[in-house]
C-alpha cells in the first residue's frame, strides 16, 4: 500500500508521518518542490502551512507535490493540486508500472526497488546519511530515500542485477 505521509496538522502542530502511512508494510510518500526540498522546508512553498509535508523516521520516498495537474469532477482540469495527496499517486503509478512488467514481484521487492532507485535531490539541504533503520541506501529525514525514479525502478524490475553507475544525483535548475 502507498499512502501520503500527511501534511502539517493544525492545531496538533505534528509533522510526524501520519496514519495510515506510519503503519508497517506501507510505503509513505512526502512531497517536494521543484528545487528538491520538502514542501515547507526552509521557507519553500507553501506559505499557507497546511500543505507542508510531514517528514521523519517513517518517511520512505518523495514525489512532486506542488502545482500538480489533476482532473475535477466536472470534467475540467486543475493545475493546483498540492500536498502529499498529490505525491502518493505518482509513486503508486510507478509501482503499477513495475508490476505490469513483473507481476511476480512481492510487496518487499517493490519496496526495495522503489527505495534503492530513488534519486538523491538537494544533497546539501536534505543531508542524506546511512541509517540502520533504512537499509536501501542513504536516507534523509526530510525526503526519505529521495525522489521516486520511474526509469531506474523499471530498469531494476526488468534486470534484477541492474545497478546505477556514475552520479546518483539530479541537479535542479532555478526557475526564473
PDB file of C-alpha atoms in Angstrom, residues 77-174:
ATOM      1  CA  UNK A  77      -8.634  20.240 -15.154  1.00  0.00           C
ATOM      2  CA  UNK A  78      -6.949  21.735 -12.131  1.00  0.00           C
ATOM      3  CA  UNK A  79      -3.238  22.590 -12.152  1.00  0.00           C
ATOM      4  CA  UNK A  80      -3.095  23.480  -8.469  1.00  0.00           C
ATOM      5  CA  UNK A  81      -3.363  20.085  -6.748  1.00  0.00           C
ATOM      6  CA  UNK A  82      -0.994  20.311  -3.751  1.00  0.00           C
ATOM      7  CA  UNK A  83       0.469  18.313  -0.891  1.00  0.00           C
ATOM      8  CA  UNK A  84       1.267  14.692  -0.174  1.00  0.00           C
ATOM      9  CA  UNK A  85      -2.076  13.592  -1.628  1.00  0.00           C
ATOM     10  CA  UNK A  86      -0.707  14.813  -4.964  1.00  0.00           C
ATOM     11  CA  UNK A  87       2.597  12.969  -4.417  1.00  0.00           C
ATOM     12  CA  UNK A  88       1.462   9.485  -3.377  1.00  0.00           C
ATOM     13  CA  UNK A  89      -0.369   8.669  -6.651  1.00  0.00           C
ATOM     14  CA  UNK A  90       2.875   9.198  -8.559  1.00  0.00           C
ATOM     15  CA  UNK A  91       4.605   6.504  -6.502  1.00  0.00           C
ATOM     16  CA  UNK A  92       1.563   4.235  -6.888  1.00  0.00           C
ATOM     17  CA  UNK A  93       1.817   4.698 -10.645  1.00  0.00           C
ATOM     18  CA  UNK A  94       5.485   3.680 -10.690  1.00  0.00           C
ATOM     19  CA  UNK A  95       4.664   0.603  -8.564  1.00  0.00           C
ATOM     20  CA  UNK A  96       1.869  -0.307 -11.003  1.00  0.00           C
ATOM     21  CA  UNK A  97       4.269   0.015 -13.948  1.00  0.00           C
ATOM     22  CA  UNK A  98       6.747  -2.251 -12.146  1.00  0.00           C
ATOM     23  CA  UNK A  99       4.056  -4.862 -11.539  1.00  0.00           C
ATOM     24  CA  UNK A 100       2.954  -4.646 -15.179  1.00  0.00           C
ATOM     25  CA  UNK A 101       6.498  -5.711 -16.135  1.00  0.00           C
ATOM     26  CA  UNK A 102       6.780  -8.429 -13.482  1.00  0.00           C
ATOM     27  CA  UNK A 103       3.570  -9.480 -11.763  1.00  0.00           C
ATOM     28  CA  UNK A 104       5.503 -11.897  -9.526  1.00  0.00           C
ATOM     29  CA  UNK A 105       7.164  -9.095  -7.534  1.00  0.00           C
ATOM     30  CA  UNK A 106       6.443  -9.295  -3.823  1.00  0.00           C
ATOM     31  CA  UNK A 107       5.487  -6.291  -1.731  1.00  0.00           C
ATOM     32  CA  UNK A 108       9.004  -6.311  -0.273  1.00  0.00           C
ATOM     33  CA  UNK A 109      10.625  -6.394  -3.724  1.00  0.00           C
ATOM     34  CA  UNK A 110       8.525  -3.433  -4.903  1.00  0.00           C
ATOM     35  CA  UNK A 111       9.502  -1.530  -1.752  1.00  0.00           C
ATOM     36  CA  UNK A 112      13.213  -2.338  -2.098  1.00  0.00           C
ATOM     37  CA  UNK A 113      13.317  -1.391  -5.771  1.00  0.00           C
ATOM     38  CA  UNK A 114      11.483   1.907  -5.242  1.00  0.00           C
ATOM     39  CA  UNK A 115      13.710   2.878  -2.305  1.00  0.00           C
ATOM     40  CA  UNK A 116      17.027   1.745  -3.768  1.00  0.00           C
ATOM     41  CA  UNK A 117      16.457   3.516  -7.112  1.00  0.00           C
ATOM     42  CA  UNK A 118      15.214   6.874  -5.764  1.00  0.00           C
ATOM     43  CA  UNK A 119      17.182   9.921  -6.924  1.00  0.00           C
ATOM     44  CA  UNK A 120      19.009  11.966  -4.334  1.00  0.00           C
ATOM     45  CA  UNK A 121      17.935  15.607  -4.664  1.00  0.00           C
ATOM     46  CA  UNK A 122      19.136  18.806  -2.962  1.00  0.00           C
ATOM     47  CA  UNK A 123      22.072  16.955  -1.405  1.00  0.00           C
ATOM     48  CA  UNK A 124      23.320  19.744   0.866  1.00  0.00           C
ATOM     49  CA  UNK A 125      19.920  20.652   2.272  1.00  0.00           C
ATOM     50  CA  UNK A 126      18.483  17.151   2.657  1.00  0.00           C
ATOM     51  CA  UNK A 127      21.541  15.665   4.398  1.00  0.00           C
ATOM     52  CA  UNK A 128      21.376  12.041   3.252  1.00  0.00           C
ATOM     53  CA  UNK A 129      23.156   9.558   5.509  1.00  0.00           C
ATOM     54  CA  UNK A 130      23.399   5.871   6.232  1.00  0.00           C
ATOM     55  CA  UNK A 131      20.822   4.771   8.786  1.00  0.00           C
ATOM     56  CA  UNK A 132      20.456   1.181  10.036  1.00  0.00           C
ATOM     57  CA  UNK A 133      16.667   1.621  10.132  1.00  0.00           C
ATOM     58  CA  UNK A 134      16.759   2.384   6.390  1.00  0.00           C
ATOM     59  CA  UNK A 135      18.904  -0.305   4.702  1.00  0.00           C
ATOM     60  CA  UNK A 136      18.333   0.510   0.987  1.00  0.00           C
ATOM     61  CA  UNK A 137      20.919   3.269   0.586  1.00  0.00           C
ATOM     62  CA  UNK A 138      21.425   6.654   2.139  1.00  0.00           C
ATOM     63  CA  UNK A 139      18.283   8.213   3.616  1.00  0.00           C
ATOM     64  CA  UNK A 140      17.139  11.706   4.607  1.00  0.00           C
ATOM     65  CA  UNK A 141      14.857  12.775   7.441  1.00  0.00           C
ATOM     66  CA  UNK A 142      13.377  15.375   5.042  1.00  0.00           C
ATOM     67  CA  UNK A 143      12.705  13.368   1.851  1.00  0.00           C
ATOM     68  CA  UNK A 144      13.273   9.698   2.735  1.00  0.00           C
ATOM     69  CA  UNK A 145      15.309   7.822   0.124  1.00  0.00           C
ATOM     70  CA  UNK A 146      14.687  10.698  -2.281  1.00  0.00           C
ATOM     71  CA  UNK A 147      12.641  11.409  -5.393  1.00  0.00           C
ATOM     72  CA  UNK A 148      10.875   8.389  -6.912  1.00  0.00           C
ATOM     73  CA  UNK A 149      12.662   7.492 -10.156  1.00  0.00           C
ATOM     74  CA  UNK A 150      10.413   5.602 -12.575  1.00  0.00           C
ATOM     75  CA  UNK A 151      13.159   4.978 -15.143  1.00  0.00           C
ATOM     76  CA  UNK A 152      15.574   3.364 -12.696  1.00  0.00           C
ATOM     77  CA  UNK A 153      12.798   1.426 -10.925  1.00  0.00           C
ATOM     78  CA  UNK A 154      11.607  -0.070 -14.223  1.00  0.00           C
ATOM     79  CA  UNK A 155      15.143  -0.958 -15.297  1.00  0.00           C
ATOM     80  CA  UNK A 156      15.777  -2.679 -11.986  1.00  0.00           C
ATOM     81  CA  UNK A 157      12.449  -4.518 -12.322  1.00  0.00           C
ATOM     82  CA  UNK A 158      13.428  -5.798 -15.767  1.00  0.00           C
ATOM     83  CA  UNK A 159      17.040  -6.514 -14.907  1.00  0.00           C
ATOM     84  CA  UNK A 160      17.329  -7.667 -11.319  1.00  0.00           C
ATOM     85  CA  UNK A 161      21.124  -7.359 -11.468  1.00  0.00           C
ATOM     86  CA  UNK A 162      20.900  -3.770 -12.743  1.00  0.00           C
ATOM     87  CA  UNK A 163      22.818  -1.166 -10.788  1.00  0.00           C
ATOM     88  CA  UNK A 164      23.375   2.544 -11.222  1.00  0.00           C
ATOM     89  CA  UNK A 165      26.884   3.638 -12.064  1.00  0.00           C
ATOM     90  CA  UNK A 166      28.033   7.204 -12.027  1.00  0.00           C
ATOM     91  CA  UNK A 167      26.435  10.086 -10.183  1.00  0.00           C
ATOM     92  CA  UNK A 168      23.203   9.333  -8.344  1.00  0.00           C
ATOM     93  CA  UNK A 169      22.119  12.954  -8.105  1.00  0.00           C
ATOM     94  CA  UNK A 170      19.911  15.339 -10.010  1.00  0.00           C
ATOM     95  CA  UNK A 171      20.879  18.960 -10.430  1.00  0.00           C
ATOM     96  CA  UNK A 172      17.780  21.086 -10.486  1.00  0.00           C
ATOM     97  CA  UNK A 173      17.673  24.425 -12.269  1.00  0.00           C
ATOM     98  CA  UNK A 174      16.451  27.578 -10.603  1.00  0.00           C
TER      99      UNK A 174
END
